[in-house]
Amino acid sequence: MMLADRAALILTGGGARVAYQVGVLRAVAEMLPPGAPSPFRIVCGTSAGAINATAVAAASDDFPSAVAGLEAIWSRLAVSDIYRADFLYFAQRFGRWLLSLVPLANRNASRSLLDNSPLAALLRREIDFSALRRRIDGGSLDALAITASSYRTGTSVSFCAAADGMPMWQRSQRVGVAAEIGPLHLLASSAIPFVFAPVRIGDEYFGDGAMRQLAPTAPALHLGAKRILVVGAAWSSGDATRARVDAGPKGRTRAPSAAHIGSHALASIFADALGTDLERVELVNAAARLIPPERLASSPLPLREVDLLVITPSRPLEALALEHLKALPPTLRMVLSRIGGTRAEGAGLLSYLLFEGAYCKALIALGYRDAQERKAELSRHLALS
């Protein structure tokens, strides 16, 4: 593949919702012969999407097998593989919260709702991080970029495992740094604020990469992508958290629940920046088409037209999550019900936390159907036809 024809895959965040991405990738894998290398020389992941990105990058020499392995993991997943949600855990957490109210008590207790140490074990067990460098040296991968947000500087940091000579970057609010990707980078990128604890890498603490990420396509563009496939995990036609809140008995609007507010906040973190960034890329494309090639070559800023394809869910994932509510561990289901997370307007929070096989398989099936409906576009975009 010529350098100027690099194809990039961008997998955005969204908690359990990113199982949807696996269905899209399965449709792509079926378009390739068995044992074919990845059609994506650049892979970028943010938040939970960073986990999918790293898994396919680590096995980029055999893309169909990589996707099959990833689907197997998501299909058998349980909440207990990602975070603790048992009664004892919540009882201990409530006790620590009460203790923190006592004068002179320890103020250094965890600021997170959930303990994701099971996820750390899952990542070490299921992803061969040492294979990333072999894939780069072997030529099936040019770069993997995992984005996290620095709590110290507020900067969006993209950690890049890349081939020699690949450019890093430093712009306002974002930076690319060379790194050997490991479990800590994925834990940092997926550390949703307040839900999971920040992760220390070097002398800084990092949180979810979707925070402060104003330009989700930027890492792929900086790394030289000419064609970009973006697979999101937010319903493109709207979000269930924007639905009208039920009226009260006297026709007054009911105040939003804690889960409704949380759903709204998470939707803003994971979806809003992507929409704005995609509009910006389309504007640059329009400008590049109007500027003569010789003028583009002399531009002080790099301008080029990028072939962009975006696939997002065709139905609201909140409604799908409610269909699988009973799969949630009883203690967590009780906690969510107390804050409105089992009602329609608060189900967005549920859709991010429901790491259960049945729900994940339904998301994978939806992603596969959505990608199949756009098979001709995918084939053209990936130069497979």
PDB file of C-alpha atoms in Angstrom, residues 27-191:
ATOM      1  CA  ALA A  27     -18.759  -7.262   8.195  1.00  0.00           C
ATOM      2  CA  VAL A  28     -15.439  -5.816   7.018  1.00  0.00           C
ATOM      3  CA  ALA A  29     -13.620  -9.072   7.824  1.00  0.00           C
ATOM      4  CA  GLU A  30     -16.093 -11.069   5.737  1.00  0.00           C
ATOM      5  CA  MET A  31     -15.146  -8.936   2.735  1.00  0.00           C
ATOM      6  CA  LEU A  32     -11.555 -10.174   2.980  1.00  0.00           C
ATOM      7  CA  PRO A  33     -10.078 -13.600   2.179  1.00  0.00           C
ATOM      8  CA  PRO A  34      -9.204 -15.872   5.142  1.00  0.00           C
ATOM      9  CA  GLY A  35      -5.924 -14.881   6.791  1.00  0.00           C
ATOM     10  CA  ALA A  36      -5.825 -11.475   5.079  1.00  0.00           C
ATOM     11  CA  PRO A  37      -3.962  -8.647   6.815  1.00  0.00           C
ATOM     12  CA  SER A  38      -5.841  -5.656   8.128  1.00  0.00           C
ATOM     13  CA  PRO A  39      -6.978  -3.131   5.519  1.00  0.00           C
ATOM     14  CA  PHE A  40      -6.211  -0.424   8.117  1.00  0.00           C
ATOM     15  CA  ARG A  41      -2.578   0.625   8.410  1.00  0.00           C
ATOM     16  CA  ILE A  42      -3.458   3.165  11.107  1.00  0.00           C
ATOM     17  CA  VAL A  43      -5.737   2.292  14.030  1.00  0.00           C
ATOM     18  CA  CYS A  44      -6.937   4.875  16.547  1.00  0.00           C
ATOM     19  CA  GLY A  45      -8.986   4.193  19.664  1.00  0.00           C
ATOM     20  CA  THR A  46     -10.489   6.243  22.444  1.00  0.00           C
ATOM     21  CA  SER A  47     -12.053   5.134  25.731  1.00  0.00           C
ATOM     22  CA  ALA A  48     -13.564   1.639  25.413  1.00  0.00           C
ATOM     23  CA  GLY A  49     -12.938   1.889  21.686  1.00  0.00           C
ATOM     24  CA  ALA A  50      -9.228   1.814  22.548  1.00  0.00           C
ATOM     25  CA  ILE A  51      -9.653  -1.784  23.710  1.00  0.00           C
ATOM     26  CA  ASN A  52     -11.135  -2.865  20.376  1.00  0.00           C
ATOM     27  CA  ALA A  53      -8.503  -0.853  18.513  1.00  0.00           C
ATOM     28  CA  THR A  54      -5.611  -2.481  20.334  1.00  0.00           C
ATOM     29  CA  ALA A  55      -7.015  -5.977  19.930  1.00  0.00           C
ATOM     30  CA  VAL A  56      -7.315  -5.674  16.133  1.00  0.00           C
ATOM     31  CA  ALA A  57      -3.972  -3.877  15.842  1.00  0.00           C
ATOM     32  CA  ALA A  58      -2.139  -6.582  17.805  1.00  0.00           C
ATOM     33  CA  ALA A  59      -3.368  -9.195  15.321  1.00  0.00           C
ATOM     34  CA  SER A  60      -3.322  -7.028  12.191  1.00  0.00           C
ATOM     35  CA  ASP A  61      -1.497  -9.733  10.223  1.00  0.00           C
ATOM     36  CA  ASP A  62      -4.745 -11.777  10.207  1.00  0.00           C
ATOM     37  CA  PHE A  63      -7.691  -9.396  10.382  1.00  0.00           C
ATOM     38  CA  PRO A  64     -10.530 -11.971  10.132  1.00  0.00           C
ATOM     39  CA  SER A  65      -9.043 -13.984  13.016  1.00  0.00           C
ATOM     40  CA  ALA A  66      -8.505 -10.832  15.064  1.00  0.00           C
ATOM     41  CA  VAL A  67     -12.154  -9.830  14.703  1.00  0.00           C
ATOM     42  CA  ALA A  68     -13.373 -13.354  15.439  1.00  0.00           C
ATOM     43  CA  GLY A  69     -11.340 -13.381  18.644  1.00  0.00           C
ATOM     44  CA  LEU A  70     -12.674  -9.987  19.650  1.00  0.00           C
ATOM     45  CA  GLU A  71     -16.252 -11.087  19.014  1.00  0.00           C
ATOM     46  CA  ALA A  72     -15.725 -14.160  21.178  1.00  0.00           C
ATOM     47  CA  ILE A  73     -14.548 -12.004  24.071  1.00  0.00           C
ATOM     48  CA  TRP A  74     -17.520  -9.622  23.889  1.00  0.00           C
ATOM     49  CA  SER A  75     -20.031 -12.454  23.438  1.00  0.00           C
ATOM     50  CA  ARG A  76     -19.076 -14.143  26.700  1.00  0.00           C
ATOM     51  CA  LEU A  77     -18.486 -10.961  28.669  1.00  0.00           C
ATOM     52  CA  ALA A  78     -19.962 -10.345  32.118  1.00  0.00           C
ATOM     53  CA  VAL A  79     -20.030  -7.223  34.262  1.00  0.00           C
ATOM     54  CA  SER A  80     -17.717  -8.995  36.709  1.00  0.00           C
ATOM     55  CA  ASP A  81     -15.058  -9.095  33.959  1.00  0.00           C
ATOM     56  CA  ILE A  82     -15.009  -5.282  33.841  1.00  0.00           C
ATOM     57  CA  TYR A  83     -15.778  -3.988  37.327  1.00  0.00           C
ATOM     58  CA  ARG A  84     -16.956  -5.121  40.739  1.00  0.00           C
ATOM     59  CA  ALA A  85     -20.716  -4.876  41.243  1.00  0.00           C
ATOM     60  CA  ASP A  86     -21.382  -7.265  44.127  1.00  0.00           C
ATOM     61  CA  PHE A  87     -23.230  -6.380  47.343  1.00  0.00           C
ATOM     62  CA  LEU A  88     -20.084  -6.517  49.495  1.00  0.00           C
ATOM     63  CA  TYR A  89     -18.310  -4.025  47.228  1.00  0.00           C
ATOM     64  CA  PHE A  90     -21.130  -1.489  47.358  1.00  0.00           C
ATOM     65  CA  ALA A  91     -21.502  -1.953  51.117  1.00  0.00           C
ATOM     66  CA  GLN A  92     -17.779  -1.262  51.594  1.00  0.00           C
ATOM     67  CA  ARG A  93     -17.925   1.738  49.275  1.00  0.00           C
ATOM     68  CA  PHE A  94     -20.876   3.205  51.197  1.00  0.00           C
ATOM     69  CA  GLY A  95     -19.033   2.644  54.465  1.00  0.00           C
ATOM     70  CA  ARG A  96     -15.970   4.478  53.166  1.00  0.00           C
ATOM     71  CA  TRP A  97     -18.150   7.356  52.021  1.00  0.00           C
ATOM     72  CA  LEU A  98     -19.670   7.664  55.511  1.00  0.00           C
ATOM     73  CA  LEU A  99     -16.189   7.526  57.061  1.00  0.00           C
ATOM     74  CA  SER A 100     -15.012  10.337  54.795  1.00  0.00           C
ATOM     75  CA  LEU A 101     -17.569  12.614  56.468  1.00  0.00           C
ATOM     76  CA  VAL A 102     -15.873  12.172  59.837  1.00  0.00           C
ATOM     77  CA  PRO A 103     -13.449  15.002  60.760  1.00  0.00           C
ATOM     78  CA  LEU A 104      -9.756  14.034  60.404  1.00  0.00           C
ATOM     79  CA  ALA A 105     -10.710  10.883  58.503  1.00  0.00           C
ATOM     80  CA  ASN A 106      -8.708   9.747  55.491  1.00  0.00           C
ATOM     81  CA  ARG A 107      -9.489  12.069  52.576  1.00  0.00           C
ATOM     82  CA  ASN A 108      -7.492  10.030  50.051  1.00  0.00           C
ATOM     83  CA  ALA A 109     -10.184   7.441  49.444  1.00  0.00           C
ATOM     84  CA  SER A 110     -11.004   6.568  45.848  1.00  0.00           C
ATOM     85  CA  ARG A 111     -13.084   9.147  44.007  1.00  0.00           C
ATOM     86  CA  SER A 112     -14.580   6.550  41.643  1.00  0.00           C
ATOM     87  CA  LEU A 113     -17.895   4.758  41.819  1.00  0.00           C
ATOM     88  CA  LEU A 114     -16.641   1.435  40.447  1.00  0.00           C
ATOM     89  CA  ASP A 115     -13.482  -0.668  40.749  1.00  0.00           C
ATOM     90  CA  ASN A 116     -12.269  -1.733  37.282  1.00  0.00           C
ATOM     91  CA  SER A 117      -9.397  -3.950  38.432  1.00  0.00           C
ATOM     92  CA  PRO A 118     -11.112  -6.947  36.751  1.00  0.00           C
ATOM     93  CA  LEU A 119     -10.739  -5.102  33.430  1.00  0.00           C
ATOM     94  CA  ALA A 120      -6.987  -4.822  33.991  1.00  0.00           C
ATOM     95  CA  ALA A 121      -6.793  -8.604  34.404  1.00  0.00           C
ATOM     96  CA  LEU A 122      -8.933  -9.134  31.294  1.00  0.00           C
ATOM     97  CA  LEU A 123      -6.698  -6.920  29.159  1.00  0.00           C
ATOM     98  CA  ARG A 124      -3.530  -8.708  30.254  1.00  0.00           C
ATOM     99  CA  ARG A 125      -5.150 -12.076  29.604  1.00  0.00           C
ATOM    100  CA  GLU A 126      -6.739 -11.395  26.210  1.00  0.00           C
ATOM    101  CA  ILE A 127      -4.460  -8.924  24.376  1.00  0.00           C
ATOM    102  CA  ASP A 128      -0.886  -9.702  23.336  1.00  0.00           C
ATOM    103  CA  PHE A 129       0.612  -6.226  23.746  1.00  0.00           C
ATOM    104  CA  SER A 130       4.067  -7.496  22.820  1.00  0.00           C
ATOM    105  CA  ALA A 131       2.719  -8.348  19.346  1.00  0.00           C
ATOM    106  CA  LEU A 132       2.180  -4.673  18.473  1.00  0.00           C
ATOM    107  CA  ARG A 133       5.850  -4.052  17.782  1.00  0.00           C
ATOM    108  CA  ARG A 134       6.055  -7.270  15.746  1.00  0.00           C
ATOM    109  CA  ARG A 135       3.115  -6.168  13.608  1.00  0.00           C
ATOM    110  CA  ILE A 136       4.744  -2.780  13.008  1.00  0.00           C
ATOM    111  CA  ASP A 137       8.107  -4.336  12.159  1.00  0.00           C
ATOM    112  CA  GLY A 138       6.363  -6.918   9.975  1.00  0.00           C
ATOM    113  CA  GLY A 139       4.588  -4.243   7.945  1.00  0.00           C
ATOM    114  CA  SER A 140       0.923  -5.048   8.631  1.00  0.00           C
ATOM    115  CA  LEU A 141       0.551  -1.998  10.891  1.00  0.00           C
ATOM    116  CA  ASP A 142       1.976   1.508  10.671  1.00  0.00           C
ATOM    117  CA  ALA A 143       0.617   2.958  13.903  1.00  0.00           C
ATOM    118  CA  LEU A 144      -1.727   2.453  16.838  1.00  0.00           C
ATOM    119  CA  ALA A 145      -2.842   5.624  18.644  1.00  0.00           C
ATOM    120  CA  ILE A 146      -4.598   5.472  22.025  1.00  0.00           C
ATOM    121  CA  THR A 147      -5.944   8.778  23.354  1.00  0.00           C
ATOM    122  CA  ALA A 148      -6.316   9.741  27.016  1.00  0.00           C
ATOM    123  CA  SER A 149      -6.873  13.034  28.815  1.00  0.00           C
ATOM    124  CA  SER A 150      -4.246  14.466  31.168  1.00  0.00           C
ATOM    125  CA  TYR A 151      -5.707  15.708  34.455  1.00  0.00           C
ATOM    126  CA  ARG A 152      -2.579  17.791  35.036  1.00  0.00           C
ATOM    127  CA  THR A 153      -2.566  19.777  31.788  1.00  0.00           C
ATOM    128  CA  GLY A 154      -6.054  19.202  30.374  1.00  0.00           C
ATOM    129  CA  THR A 155      -4.382  18.079  27.144  1.00  0.00           C
ATOM    130  CA  SER A 156      -5.652  15.308  24.877  1.00  0.00           C
ATOM    131  CA  VAL A 157      -2.664  12.942  24.663  1.00  0.00           C
ATOM    132  CA  SER A 158      -2.429  10.310  21.928  1.00  0.00           C
ATOM    133  CA  PHE A 159       0.033   7.568  22.865  1.00  0.00           C
ATOM    134  CA  CYS A 160       1.399   6.144  19.615  1.00  0.00           C
ATOM    135  CA  ALA A 161       3.107   2.859  18.873  1.00  0.00           C
ATOM    136  CA  ALA A 162       4.371   3.670  15.389  1.00  0.00           C
ATOM    137  CA  ALA A 163       6.851   2.764  12.700  1.00  0.00           C
ATOM    138  CA  ASP A 164      10.135   4.655  12.569  1.00  0.00           C
ATOM    139  CA  GLY A 165       9.743   8.043  10.953  1.00  0.00           C
ATOM    140  CA  MET A 166       6.025   8.407  11.679  1.00  0.00           C
ATOM    141  CA  PRO A 167       5.421  12.027  12.745  1.00  0.00           C
ATOM    142  CA  MET A 168       4.328  12.980  16.251  1.00  0.00           C
ATOM    143  CA  TRP A 169       2.604  16.316  16.801  1.00  0.00           C
ATOM    144  CA  GLN A 170       1.938  19.114  19.254  1.00  0.00           C
ATOM    145  CA  ARG A 171      -1.053  21.386  18.765  1.00  0.00           C
ATOM    146  CA  SER A 172      -3.278  23.451  20.995  1.00  0.00           C
ATOM    147  CA  GLN A 173      -5.026  21.086  23.442  1.00  0.00           C
ATOM    148  CA  ARG A 174      -3.621  17.924  21.802  1.00  0.00           C
ATOM    149  CA  VAL A 175      -0.305  16.128  21.481  1.00  0.00           C
ATOM    150  CA  GLY A 176       0.996  12.881  20.029  1.00  0.00           C
ATOM    151  CA  VAL A 177       3.782  11.045  21.859  1.00  0.00           C
ATOM    152  CA  ALA A 178       5.651   7.865  20.980  1.00  0.00           C
ATOM    153  CA  ALA A 179       4.951   5.021  23.406  1.00  0.00           C
ATOM    154  CA  GLU A 180       4.917   1.262  23.760  1.00  0.00           C
ATOM    155  CA  ILE A 181       1.208   0.637  24.344  1.00  0.00           C
ATOM    156  CA  GLY A 182       0.309  -1.473  27.367  1.00  0.00           C
ATOM    157  CA  PRO A 183      -2.661  -2.171  29.664  1.00  0.00           C
ATOM    158  CA  LEU A 184      -2.248   1.127  31.559  1.00  0.00           C
ATOM    159  CA  HIS A 185      -2.859   3.137  28.392  1.00  0.00           C
ATOM    160  CA  LEU A 186      -6.150   1.335  27.784  1.00  0.00           C
ATOM    161  CA  LEU A 187      -7.232   1.678  31.405  1.00  0.00           C
ATOM    162  CA  ALA A 188      -6.433   5.392  31.294  1.00  0.00           C
ATOM    163  CA  SER A 189      -8.226   5.951  27.998  1.00  0.00           C
ATOM    164  CA  SER A 190     -11.369   4.201  29.279  1.00  0.00           C
ATOM    165  CA  ALA A 191     -11.438   5.730  32.791  1.00  0.00           C
TER     166      ALA A 191
END
